[in-house]
Short mmCIF file of C-alpha atoms in Angstrom, two decimals:
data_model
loop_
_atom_site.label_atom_id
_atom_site.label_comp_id
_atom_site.label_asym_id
_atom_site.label_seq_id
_atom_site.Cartn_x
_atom_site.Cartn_y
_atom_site.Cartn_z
CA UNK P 1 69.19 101.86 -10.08
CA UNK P 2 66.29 100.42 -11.81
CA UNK P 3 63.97 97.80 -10.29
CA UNK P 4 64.30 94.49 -11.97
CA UNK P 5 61.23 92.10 -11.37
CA UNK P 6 62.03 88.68 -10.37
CA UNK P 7 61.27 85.76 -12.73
CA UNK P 8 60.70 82.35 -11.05
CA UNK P 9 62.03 79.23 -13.75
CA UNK P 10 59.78 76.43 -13.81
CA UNK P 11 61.88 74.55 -10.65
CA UNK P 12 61.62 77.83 -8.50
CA UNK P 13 57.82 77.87 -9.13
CA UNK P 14 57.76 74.13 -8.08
CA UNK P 15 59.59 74.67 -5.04
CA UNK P 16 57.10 77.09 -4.31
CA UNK P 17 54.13 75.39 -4.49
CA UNK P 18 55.63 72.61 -2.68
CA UNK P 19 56.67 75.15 0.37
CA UNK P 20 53.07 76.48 0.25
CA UNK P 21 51.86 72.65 0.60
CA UNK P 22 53.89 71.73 3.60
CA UNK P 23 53.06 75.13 5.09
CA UNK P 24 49.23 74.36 4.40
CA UNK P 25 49.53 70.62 5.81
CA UNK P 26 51.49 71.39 8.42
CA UNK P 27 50.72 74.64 9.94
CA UNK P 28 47.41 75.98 8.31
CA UNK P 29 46.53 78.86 6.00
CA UNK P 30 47.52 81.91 8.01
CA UNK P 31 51.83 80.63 7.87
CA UNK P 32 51.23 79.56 4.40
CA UNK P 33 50.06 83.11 3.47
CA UNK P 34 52.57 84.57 5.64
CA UNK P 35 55.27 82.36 3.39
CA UNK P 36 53.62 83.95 0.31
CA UNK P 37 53.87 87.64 1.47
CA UNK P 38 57.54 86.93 2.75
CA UNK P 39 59.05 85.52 -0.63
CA UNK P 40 57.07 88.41 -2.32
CA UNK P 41 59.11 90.93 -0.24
CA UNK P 42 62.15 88.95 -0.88
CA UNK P 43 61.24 89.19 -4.23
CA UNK P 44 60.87 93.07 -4.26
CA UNK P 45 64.28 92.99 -1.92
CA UNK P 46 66.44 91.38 -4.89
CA UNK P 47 64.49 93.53 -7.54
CA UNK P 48 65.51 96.28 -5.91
CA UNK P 49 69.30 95.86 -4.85
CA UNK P 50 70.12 92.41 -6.67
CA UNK P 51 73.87 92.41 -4.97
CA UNK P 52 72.58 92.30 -1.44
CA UNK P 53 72.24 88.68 -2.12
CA UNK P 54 75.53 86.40 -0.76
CA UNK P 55 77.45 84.84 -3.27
CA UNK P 56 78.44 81.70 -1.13
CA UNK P 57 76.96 79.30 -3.43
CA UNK P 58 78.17 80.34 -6.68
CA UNK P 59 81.77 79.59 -5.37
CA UNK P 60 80.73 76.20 -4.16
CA UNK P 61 79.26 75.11 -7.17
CA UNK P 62 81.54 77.24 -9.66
CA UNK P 63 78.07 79.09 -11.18
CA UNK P 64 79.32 82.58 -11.53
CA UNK P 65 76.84 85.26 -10.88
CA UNK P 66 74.63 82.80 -8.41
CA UNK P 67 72.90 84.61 -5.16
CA UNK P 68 71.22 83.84 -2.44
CA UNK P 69 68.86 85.45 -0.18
CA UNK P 70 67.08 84.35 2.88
CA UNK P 71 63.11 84.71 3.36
CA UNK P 72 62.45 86.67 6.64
CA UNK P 73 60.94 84.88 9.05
CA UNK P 74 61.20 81.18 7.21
CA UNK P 75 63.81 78.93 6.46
CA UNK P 76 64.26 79.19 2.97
CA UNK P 77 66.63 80.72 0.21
CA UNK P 78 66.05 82.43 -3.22
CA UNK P 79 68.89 81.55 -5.34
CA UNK P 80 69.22 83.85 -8.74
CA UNK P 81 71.47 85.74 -11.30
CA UNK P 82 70.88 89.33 -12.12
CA UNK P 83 69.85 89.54 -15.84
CA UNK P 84 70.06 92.65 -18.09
CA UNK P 85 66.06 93.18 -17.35
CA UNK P 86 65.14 91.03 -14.80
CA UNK P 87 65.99 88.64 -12.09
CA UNK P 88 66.40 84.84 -12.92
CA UNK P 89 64.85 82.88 -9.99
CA UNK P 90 66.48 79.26 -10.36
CA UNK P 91 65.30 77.67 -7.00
CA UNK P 92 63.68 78.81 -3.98
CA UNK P 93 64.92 76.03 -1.72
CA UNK P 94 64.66 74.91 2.26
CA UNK P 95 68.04 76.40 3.65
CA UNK P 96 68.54 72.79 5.71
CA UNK P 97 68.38 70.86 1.96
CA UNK P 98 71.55 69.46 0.65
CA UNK P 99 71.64 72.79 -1.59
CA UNK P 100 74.19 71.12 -4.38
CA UNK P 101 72.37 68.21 -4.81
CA UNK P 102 69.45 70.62 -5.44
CA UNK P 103 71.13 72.92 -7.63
CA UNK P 104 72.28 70.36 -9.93
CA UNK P 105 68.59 68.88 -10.19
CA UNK P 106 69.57 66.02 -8.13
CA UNK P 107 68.20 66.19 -4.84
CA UNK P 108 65.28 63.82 -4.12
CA UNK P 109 61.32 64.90 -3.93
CA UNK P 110 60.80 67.91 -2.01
CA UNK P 111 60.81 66.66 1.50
CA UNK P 112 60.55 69.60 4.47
#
């Protein structure tokens, strides 16, 4: 199997930074670095073996193809479809969010 690198969209890179600024407020550099390390080794996880990923949501929101997988150690979910060279990253979203709201670009301001 070949490694596919993981491609954040423009929502999944906003979630992101808006993760990294709660973690910075809120608990200090050292757990917002700690979030950065962990969603790069998700990152490398999915890469790697892109079906280890549960396919829960895309049968709740009928978006064939969609996986999720968790960030060790922090409560948050990649969600993304295997492409032919890489991994789409759609959202990287708080696991306690209303996660169809999300999906569908309707949930509210990013609020952890």
């Amino acid at each position: 199997m070949t490694f596919k690198p993981a491609v954040p969209r423009a929502a999944a890179r906003a979630d992101v930074d808006n993760a990294i600024d709660h973690y910075l407020a809120e608990a200090g550099p050292e757990v917002a670095l700690g979030f950065i390390d962990a969603l790069e080794r998700a990152y490398a996880e999915i890469g790697e073996l892109p079906g280890i990923g549960s396919p829960r949501w895309a049968h709740e929101l009928n978006l064939p193809g969609l996986r999720s997988w968790r960030i060790q150690g922090y409560p948050w979910l990649v969600f993304y479809v295997e492409g032919e060279a890489n991994i789409d990253v759609w959202r990287v979203l708080h696991a306690k969010l209303d996660i169809p709201a999300w999906m569908e670009g309707e949930g509210p301001e990013a609020s952890v």
